[in-house]
């Protein structure tokens, strides 16, 4: 079946540090891949997506590349800010009914 | 744009009580979803709907019911609340294609004591 594995958190960084959050997946066929972000007390918001192999999704300085050969979709940002503190979820969809399969989430804490 | 609106934001129930969590969207999306989020467990799909009058079970449907009489509304019903249903519930909507994102409400935090 489909599954998503994310690195355990929390990830604690100082402002302006480089961020990587690992995400690997198991799926049949060619899933679409997503990163969602959840700020405290809010629902999930789409951060970026990639719909085919080698696609790079990007938004707000965050990037992730769809690597089919390693079944990965790692999230990166060159310089994090305090305002990036949130929980980040990797997810995939390939059922034809857009039923997302989520990872367990990774909490990011950025200190000044 | 209101997007996806969930009510209430917080609720405390006693074991055995019933309640309905409301969800409405104003984007004319055909697909709607209910998830529960437990600490450290990510989101699990409870029920989903591909259009008015059509619903189907997700990964964790036991103890819940849904209905979809209109495109806009997708209420979730808990008939006999149990402590295991203490969670944060999220409603979402989308156009339904795999490459399209889901839009989430702000959630309902439900405690059952």
PDB file of N, CA, C and O in Angstrom, chain B residues 36 50 73 90 104-105 107:
ATOM      1  N   UNK B  36      -8.937  12.991  11.158  1.00  0.00           N
ATOM      2  CA  UNK B  36      -8.621  13.215  12.560  1.00  0.00           C
ATOM      3  C   UNK B  36      -7.101  13.243  12.705  1.00  0.00           C
ATOM      4  O   UNK B  36      -6.378  12.515  11.996  1.00  0.00           O
ATOM      5  N   UNK B  50     -17.402  12.392  -2.888  1.00  0.00           N
ATOM      6  CA  UNK B  50     -17.016  12.851  -4.223  1.00  0.00           C
ATOM      7  C   UNK B  50     -18.099  13.713  -4.859  1.00  0.00           C
ATOM      8  O   UNK B  50     -17.954  14.140  -6.008  1.00  0.00           O
ATOM      9  N   UNK B  73     -21.896  21.533   2.075  1.00  0.00           N
ATOM     10  CA  UNK B  73     -21.849  21.085   3.469  1.00  0.00           C
ATOM     11  C   UNK B  73     -21.522  19.602   3.604  1.00  0.00           C
ATOM     12  O   UNK B  73     -22.027  18.771   2.829  1.00  0.00           O
ATOM     13  N   UNK B  90     -10.254  17.706  11.218  1.00  0.00           N
ATOM     14  CA  UNK B  90     -10.105  18.641  10.112  1.00  0.00           C
ATOM     15  C   UNK B  90     -10.992  18.225   8.948  1.00  0.00           C
ATOM     16  O   UNK B  90     -11.043  17.051   8.575  1.00  0.00           O
ATOM     17  N   UNK B 104      -7.885  23.082   3.679  1.00  0.00           N
ATOM     18  CA  UNK B 104      -8.283  22.651   5.010  1.00  0.00           C
ATOM     19  C   UNK B 104      -8.937  23.765   5.811  1.00  0.00           C
ATOM     20  O   UNK B 104      -8.590  24.953   5.674  1.00  0.00           O
ATOM     21  N   UNK B 105      -9.881  23.364   6.669  1.00  0.00           N
ATOM     22  CA  UNK B 105     -10.387  24.264   7.684  1.00  0.00           C
ATOM     23  C   UNK B 105      -9.425  24.350   8.858  1.00  0.00           C
ATOM     24  O   UNK B 105      -8.394  23.674   8.878  1.00  0.00           O
ATOM     25  N   UNK B 107      -9.973  23.418  11.930  1.00  0.00           N
ATOM     26  CA  UNK B 107     -10.063  22.294  12.838  1.00  0.00           C
ATOM     27  C   UNK B 107     -11.041  22.489  13.978  1.00  0.00           C
ATOM     28  O   UNK B 107     -11.392  23.615  14.341  1.00  0.00           O
TER      29      UNK B 107
END
